[in-house]
PDB file of C-alpha atoms in Angstrom:
ATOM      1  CA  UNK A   1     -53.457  58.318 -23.022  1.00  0.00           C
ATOM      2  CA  UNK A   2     -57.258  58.210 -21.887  1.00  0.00           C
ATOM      3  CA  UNK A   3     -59.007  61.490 -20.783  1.00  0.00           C
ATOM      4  CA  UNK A   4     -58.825  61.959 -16.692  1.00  0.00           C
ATOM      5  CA  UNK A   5     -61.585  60.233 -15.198  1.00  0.00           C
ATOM      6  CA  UNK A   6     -62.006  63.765 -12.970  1.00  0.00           C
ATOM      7  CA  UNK A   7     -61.848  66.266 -15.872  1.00  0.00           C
ATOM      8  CA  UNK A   8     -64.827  67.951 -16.269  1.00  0.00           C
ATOM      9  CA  UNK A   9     -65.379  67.345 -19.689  1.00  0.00           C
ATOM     10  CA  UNK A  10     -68.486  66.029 -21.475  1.00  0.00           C
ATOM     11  CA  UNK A  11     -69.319  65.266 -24.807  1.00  0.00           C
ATOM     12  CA  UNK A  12     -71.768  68.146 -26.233  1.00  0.00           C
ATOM     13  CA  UNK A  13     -72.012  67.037 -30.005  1.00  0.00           C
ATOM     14  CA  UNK A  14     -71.874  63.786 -31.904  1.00  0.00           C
ATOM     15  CA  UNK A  15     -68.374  64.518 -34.417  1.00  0.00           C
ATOM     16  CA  UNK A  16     -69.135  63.238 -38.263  1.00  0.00           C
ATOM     17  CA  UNK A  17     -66.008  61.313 -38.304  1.00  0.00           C
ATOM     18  CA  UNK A  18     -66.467  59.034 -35.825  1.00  0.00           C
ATOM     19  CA  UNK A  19     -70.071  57.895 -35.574  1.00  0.00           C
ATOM     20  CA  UNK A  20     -71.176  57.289 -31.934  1.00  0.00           C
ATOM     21  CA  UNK A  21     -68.435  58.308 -30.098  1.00  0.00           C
ATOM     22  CA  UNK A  22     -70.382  61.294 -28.103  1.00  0.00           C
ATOM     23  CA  UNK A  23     -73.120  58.050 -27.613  1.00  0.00           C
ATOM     24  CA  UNK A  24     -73.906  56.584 -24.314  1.00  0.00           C
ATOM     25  CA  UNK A  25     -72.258  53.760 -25.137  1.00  0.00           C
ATOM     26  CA  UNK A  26     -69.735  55.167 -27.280  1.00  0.00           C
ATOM     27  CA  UNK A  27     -66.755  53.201 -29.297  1.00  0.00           C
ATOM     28  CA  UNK A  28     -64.317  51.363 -27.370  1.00  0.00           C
ATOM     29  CA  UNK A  29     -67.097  51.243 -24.408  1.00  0.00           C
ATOM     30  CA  UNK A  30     -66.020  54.754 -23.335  1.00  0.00           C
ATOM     31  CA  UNK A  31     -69.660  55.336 -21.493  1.00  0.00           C
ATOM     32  CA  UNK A  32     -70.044  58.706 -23.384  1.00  0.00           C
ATOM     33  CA  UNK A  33     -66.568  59.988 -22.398  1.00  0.00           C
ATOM     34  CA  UNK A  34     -65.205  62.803 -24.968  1.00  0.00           C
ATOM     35  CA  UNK A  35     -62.809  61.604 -27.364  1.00  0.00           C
ATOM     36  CA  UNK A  36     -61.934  65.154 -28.588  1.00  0.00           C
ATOM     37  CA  UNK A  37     -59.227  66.952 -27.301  1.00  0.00           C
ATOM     38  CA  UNK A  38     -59.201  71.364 -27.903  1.00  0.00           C
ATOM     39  CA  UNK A  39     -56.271  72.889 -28.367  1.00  0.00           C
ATOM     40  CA  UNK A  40     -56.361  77.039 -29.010  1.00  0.00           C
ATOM     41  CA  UNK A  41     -53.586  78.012 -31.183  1.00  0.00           C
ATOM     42  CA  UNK A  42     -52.031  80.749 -31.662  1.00  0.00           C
ATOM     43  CA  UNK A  43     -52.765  83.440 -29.223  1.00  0.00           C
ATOM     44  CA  UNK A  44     -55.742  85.547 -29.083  1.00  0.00           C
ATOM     45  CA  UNK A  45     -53.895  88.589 -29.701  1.00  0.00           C
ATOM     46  CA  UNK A  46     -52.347  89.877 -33.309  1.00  0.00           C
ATOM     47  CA  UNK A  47     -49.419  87.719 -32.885  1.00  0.00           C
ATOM     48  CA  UNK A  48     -46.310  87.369 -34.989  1.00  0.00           C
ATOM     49  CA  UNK A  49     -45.944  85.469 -37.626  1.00  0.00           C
ATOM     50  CA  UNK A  50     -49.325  87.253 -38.311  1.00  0.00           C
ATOM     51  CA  UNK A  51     -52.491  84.593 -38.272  1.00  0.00           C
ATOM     52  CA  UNK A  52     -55.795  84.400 -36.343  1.00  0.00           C
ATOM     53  CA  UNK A  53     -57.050  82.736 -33.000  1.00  0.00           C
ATOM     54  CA  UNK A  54     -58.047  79.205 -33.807  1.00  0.00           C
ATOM     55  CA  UNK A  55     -59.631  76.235 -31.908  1.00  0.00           C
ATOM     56  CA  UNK A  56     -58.609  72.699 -33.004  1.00  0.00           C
ATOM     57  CA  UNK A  57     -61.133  70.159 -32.346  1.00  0.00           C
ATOM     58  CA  UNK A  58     -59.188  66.419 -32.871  1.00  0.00           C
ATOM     59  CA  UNK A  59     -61.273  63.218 -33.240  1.00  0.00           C
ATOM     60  CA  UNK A  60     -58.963  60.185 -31.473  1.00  0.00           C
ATOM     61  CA  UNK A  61     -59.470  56.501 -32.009  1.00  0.00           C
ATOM     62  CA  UNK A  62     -60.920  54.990 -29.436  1.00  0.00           C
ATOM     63  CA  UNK A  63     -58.415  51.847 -28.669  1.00  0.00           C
ATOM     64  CA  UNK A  64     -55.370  53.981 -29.792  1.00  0.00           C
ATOM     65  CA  UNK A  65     -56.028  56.848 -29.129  1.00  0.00           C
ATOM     66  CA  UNK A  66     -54.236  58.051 -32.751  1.00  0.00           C
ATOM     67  CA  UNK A  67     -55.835  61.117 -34.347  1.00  0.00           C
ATOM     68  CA  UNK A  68     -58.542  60.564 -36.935  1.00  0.00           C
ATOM     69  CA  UNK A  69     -59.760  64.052 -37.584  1.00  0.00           C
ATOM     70  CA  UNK A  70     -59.736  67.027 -37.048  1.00  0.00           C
ATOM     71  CA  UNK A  71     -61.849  70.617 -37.169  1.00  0.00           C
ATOM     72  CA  UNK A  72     -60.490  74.081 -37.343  1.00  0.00           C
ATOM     73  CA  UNK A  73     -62.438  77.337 -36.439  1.00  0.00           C
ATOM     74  CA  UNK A  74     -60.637  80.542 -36.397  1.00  0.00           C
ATOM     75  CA  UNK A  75     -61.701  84.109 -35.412  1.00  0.00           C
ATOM     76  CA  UNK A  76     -61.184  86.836 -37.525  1.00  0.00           C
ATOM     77  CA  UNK A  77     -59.155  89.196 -34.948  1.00  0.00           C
ATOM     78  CA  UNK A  78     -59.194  92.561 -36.281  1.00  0.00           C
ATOM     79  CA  UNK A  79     -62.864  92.093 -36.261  1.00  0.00           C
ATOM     80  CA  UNK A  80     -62.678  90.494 -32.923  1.00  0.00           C
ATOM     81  CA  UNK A  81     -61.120  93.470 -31.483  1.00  0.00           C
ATOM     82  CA  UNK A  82     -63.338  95.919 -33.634  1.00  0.00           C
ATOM     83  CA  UNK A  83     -66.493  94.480 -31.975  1.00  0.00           C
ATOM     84  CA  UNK A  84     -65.401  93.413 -28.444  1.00  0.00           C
ATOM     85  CA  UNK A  85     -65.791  89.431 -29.012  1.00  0.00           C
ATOM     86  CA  UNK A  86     -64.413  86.921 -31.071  1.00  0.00           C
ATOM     87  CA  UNK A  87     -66.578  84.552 -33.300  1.00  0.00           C
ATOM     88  CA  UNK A  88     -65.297  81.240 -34.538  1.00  0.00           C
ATOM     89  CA  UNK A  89     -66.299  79.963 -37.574  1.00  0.00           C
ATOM     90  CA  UNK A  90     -65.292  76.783 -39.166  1.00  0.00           C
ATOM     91  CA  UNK A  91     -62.052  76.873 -41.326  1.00  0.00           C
ATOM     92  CA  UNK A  92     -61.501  73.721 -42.472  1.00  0.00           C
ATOM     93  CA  UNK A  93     -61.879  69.898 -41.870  1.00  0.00           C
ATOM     94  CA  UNK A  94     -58.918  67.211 -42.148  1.00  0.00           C
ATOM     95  CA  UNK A  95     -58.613  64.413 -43.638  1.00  0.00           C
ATOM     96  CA  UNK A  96     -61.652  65.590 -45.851  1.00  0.00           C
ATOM     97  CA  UNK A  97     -60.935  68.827 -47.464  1.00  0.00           C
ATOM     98  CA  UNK A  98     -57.658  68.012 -48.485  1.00  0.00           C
ATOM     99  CA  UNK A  99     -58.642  64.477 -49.809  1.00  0.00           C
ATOM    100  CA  UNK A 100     -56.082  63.171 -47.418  1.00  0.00           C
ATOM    101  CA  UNK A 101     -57.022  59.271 -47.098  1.00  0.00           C
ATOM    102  CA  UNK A 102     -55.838  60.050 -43.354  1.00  0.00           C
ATOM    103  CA  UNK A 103     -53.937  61.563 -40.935  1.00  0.00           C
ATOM    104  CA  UNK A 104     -50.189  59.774 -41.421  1.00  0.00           C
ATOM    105  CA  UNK A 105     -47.271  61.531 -42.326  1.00  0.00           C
ATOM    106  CA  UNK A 106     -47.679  60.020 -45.463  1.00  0.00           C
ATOM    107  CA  UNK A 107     -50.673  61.348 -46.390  1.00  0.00           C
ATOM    108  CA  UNK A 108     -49.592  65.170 -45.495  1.00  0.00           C
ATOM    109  CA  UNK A 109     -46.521  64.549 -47.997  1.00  0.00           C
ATOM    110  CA  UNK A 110     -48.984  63.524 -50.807  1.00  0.00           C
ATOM    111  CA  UNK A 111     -50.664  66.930 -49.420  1.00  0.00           C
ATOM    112  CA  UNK A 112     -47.285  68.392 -50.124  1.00  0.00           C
ATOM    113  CA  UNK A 113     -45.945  67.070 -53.221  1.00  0.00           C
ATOM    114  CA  UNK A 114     -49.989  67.979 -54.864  1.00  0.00           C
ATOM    115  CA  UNK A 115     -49.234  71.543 -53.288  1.00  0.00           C
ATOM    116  CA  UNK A 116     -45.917  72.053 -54.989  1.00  0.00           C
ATOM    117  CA  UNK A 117     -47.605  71.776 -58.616  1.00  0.00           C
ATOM    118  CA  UNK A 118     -50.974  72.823 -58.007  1.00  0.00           C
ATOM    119  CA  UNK A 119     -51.070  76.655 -57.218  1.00  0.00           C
ATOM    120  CA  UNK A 120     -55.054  76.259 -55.766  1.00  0.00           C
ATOM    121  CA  UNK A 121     -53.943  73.876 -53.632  1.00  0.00           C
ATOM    122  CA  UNK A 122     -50.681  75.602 -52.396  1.00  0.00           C
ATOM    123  CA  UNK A 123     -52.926  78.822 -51.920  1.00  0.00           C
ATOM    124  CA  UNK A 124     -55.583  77.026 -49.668  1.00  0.00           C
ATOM    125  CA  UNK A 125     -52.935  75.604 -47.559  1.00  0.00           C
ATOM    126  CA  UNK A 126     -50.974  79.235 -47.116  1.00  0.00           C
ATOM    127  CA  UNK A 127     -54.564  80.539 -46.256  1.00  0.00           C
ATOM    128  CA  UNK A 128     -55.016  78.354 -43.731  1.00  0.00           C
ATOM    129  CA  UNK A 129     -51.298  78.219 -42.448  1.00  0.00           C
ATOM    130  CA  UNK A 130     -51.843  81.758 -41.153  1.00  0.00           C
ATOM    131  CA  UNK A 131     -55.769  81.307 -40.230  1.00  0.00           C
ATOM    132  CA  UNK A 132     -56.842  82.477 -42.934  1.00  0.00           C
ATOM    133  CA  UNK A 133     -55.220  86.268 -41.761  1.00  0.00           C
ATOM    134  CA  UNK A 134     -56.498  88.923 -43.903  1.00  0.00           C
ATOM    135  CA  UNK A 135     -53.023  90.995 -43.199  1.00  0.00           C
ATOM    136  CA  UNK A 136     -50.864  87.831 -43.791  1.00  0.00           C
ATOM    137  CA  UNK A 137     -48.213  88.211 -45.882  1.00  0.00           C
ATOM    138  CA  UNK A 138     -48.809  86.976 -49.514  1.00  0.00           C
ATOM    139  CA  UNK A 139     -46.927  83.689 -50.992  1.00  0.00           C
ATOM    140  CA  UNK A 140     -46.760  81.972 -54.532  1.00  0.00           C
ATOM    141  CA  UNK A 141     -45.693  78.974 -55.820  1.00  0.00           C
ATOM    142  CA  UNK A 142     -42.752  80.300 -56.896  1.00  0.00           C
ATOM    143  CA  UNK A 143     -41.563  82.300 -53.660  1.00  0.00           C
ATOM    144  CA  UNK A 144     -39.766  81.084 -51.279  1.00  0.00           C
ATOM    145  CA  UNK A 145     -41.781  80.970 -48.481  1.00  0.00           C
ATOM    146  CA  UNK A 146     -43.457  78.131 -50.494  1.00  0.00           C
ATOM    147  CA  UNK A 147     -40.668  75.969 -50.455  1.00  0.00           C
ATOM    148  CA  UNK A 148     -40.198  76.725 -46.795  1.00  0.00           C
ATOM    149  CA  UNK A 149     -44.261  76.294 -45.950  1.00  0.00           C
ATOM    150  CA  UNK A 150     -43.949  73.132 -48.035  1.00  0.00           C
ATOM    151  CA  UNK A 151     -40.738  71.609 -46.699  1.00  0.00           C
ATOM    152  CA  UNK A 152     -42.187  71.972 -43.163  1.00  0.00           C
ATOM    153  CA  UNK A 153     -45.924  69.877 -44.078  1.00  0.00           C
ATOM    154  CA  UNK A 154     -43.371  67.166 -45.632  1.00  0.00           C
ATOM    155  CA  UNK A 155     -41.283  66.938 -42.550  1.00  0.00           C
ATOM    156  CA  UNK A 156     -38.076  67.871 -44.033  1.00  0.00           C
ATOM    157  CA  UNK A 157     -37.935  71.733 -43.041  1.00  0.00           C
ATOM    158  CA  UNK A 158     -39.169  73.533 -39.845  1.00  0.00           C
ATOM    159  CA  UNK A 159     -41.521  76.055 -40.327  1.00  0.00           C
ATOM    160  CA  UNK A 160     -40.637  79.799 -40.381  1.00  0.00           C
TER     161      UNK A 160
END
């Protein structure tokens, strides 16, 4: 669905992965209309299960609107709460740092099945499964919760 005509949002930043789409004339002849949607997820509080505040930023397709990309910038809470403000910093950027060819549901189980054998990999994506949490519970390869965190990226489990 295209952005509302009335919303107030404008496009402050030219995204990598899709060149000219924050342009005057950007793709799709969208006029300089955003085609990034923000989503904040989880809440900004210590939460349960424990992970950080994060900020999605999605790059869409311009005729179909289908997701391309996206950014994700977490804030470290404790600290946020320590100091009285919350800094977001970029976590990581998909389909790029998990040499994910896309966005499709096949390409996150490839993500999977690489996960399930490669220990670095699984570890990355339990890091940033919590946002990146420094009080998250640890996981291994061989626990449980890996076949549960790993089940859920494939589609065939829910996540816990």
């Amino acid at each position: 669905m295209p952005p509302d005509p009335a919303s107030p949002a404008v496009c402050v930043a030219r995204a990598s992965a899709v060149p000219g789409a924050c342009t005057e004339d950007g793709p799709g002849g969208s006029g300089g209309s955003p085609l990034f949607m923000l989503h904040s997820v989880p809440a900004v509080v210590e939460s349960y299960p424990p992970a950080n505040s994060a900020l999605r930023l999605w790059a869409l397709d311009a005729s179909s609107w289908a997701p391309t990309a996206s950014t994700t910038y977490v804030a470290d809470i404790a600290a946020a709460n320590a100091a009285g403000a919350a800094l977001y910093a970029r976590e990581y950027e998909l389909p790029v740092d998990f040499g994910m060819a896309d966005l499709s549901p096949l390409s996150w189980e490839g993500v999977a099945a690489a996960a399930a054998t490669n220990a670095s990999l699984f570890e990355r994506l339990w890091r940033v499964h919590g946002k990146s949490y420094a009080r998250a519970p640890a996981c291994n390869l061989k626990d449980a919760c890996a076949d549960a965190l790993l089940a859920y990226i494939n589609g065939t489990g829910v996540d816990k």
